[in-house]
């Protein structure tokens, strides 16, 4: 079984702590109904409503709305979990079993914790949101899950590709899809802007922390294997 290394453990820990700090600050402001946060959220919501109105999720020939509908649908946590399973299956096929299990573990546990936090914060969605956007608002599930999946793809999987041209194309494509999913949550008035920030910061914290843990487990695995070889 091949073991895929993940480098920069110290950097990953620092980034994870910064992301955690951002999430704590935003989460605290949400809990306290901060006037500053409400003002910022209202500014973004009003700006999007003035620009796009209250669009519906459907395919009726409007290119922007069709694209946003597709991205909002694809960005649903269910489909991102399916994507994770597909990628992990491919990793299993090329004998990257340890990494495949780690990938599934990070995405699934991060998603579960995100759902629990929604229940804890108990924040309502913006006025005028679509009926199919049910449940609580903070942190955004689309933002959290897409960050968990696409961040791992961007900083761990894509660097494994050999051809630079394919790397660039894959990187740009993933970034565009990720940003599009985040944009769609504001476009359809499904979330406050701070919900998006909360989802991104928590998802990034979870990924970078998991990368540091992965490195620790990998070192332990190598040490155990080495000790057994000596014996």
mmCIF file of C-alpha atoms in Angstrom, residues 49 53-56 125-131 133 187-191:
data_model
loop_
_atom_site.group_PDB
_atom_site.id
_atom_site.type_symbol
_atom_site.label_atom_id
_atom_site.label_comp_id
_atom_site.label_asym_id
_atom_site.label_seq_id
_atom_site.Cartn_x
_atom_site.Cartn_y
_atom_site.Cartn_z
ATOM 1 C CA UNK A 49 -30.962 41.858 -4.468
ATOM 2 C CA UNK A 53 -33.606 40.543 -7.602
ATOM 3 C CA UNK A 54 -35.002 37.306 -6.146
ATOM 4 C CA UNK A 55 -34.081 34.653 -8.749
ATOM 5 C CA UNK A 56 -35.538 31.140 -8.699
ATOM 6 C CA UNK A 125 -31.969 32.378 6.899
ATOM 7 C CA UNK A 126 -32.310 35.752 5.148
ATOM 8 C CA UNK A 127 -35.789 37.061 4.395
ATOM 9 C CA UNK A 128 -36.984 36.071 0.951
ATOM 10 C CA UNK A 129 -34.934 32.875 0.700
ATOM 11 C CA UNK A 130 -36.179 30.045 -1.496
ATOM 12 C CA UNK A 131 -38.586 27.514 0.102
ATOM 13 C CA UNK A 133 -33.472 26.259 1.354
ATOM 14 C CA UNK A 187 -27.281 35.017 -5.587
ATOM 15 C CA UNK A 188 -30.279 32.929 -4.446
ATOM 16 C CA UNK A 189 -30.441 34.781 -1.115
ATOM 17 C CA UNK A 190 -29.936 31.451 0.667
ATOM 18 C CA UNK A 191 -27.411 32.752 3.198
#
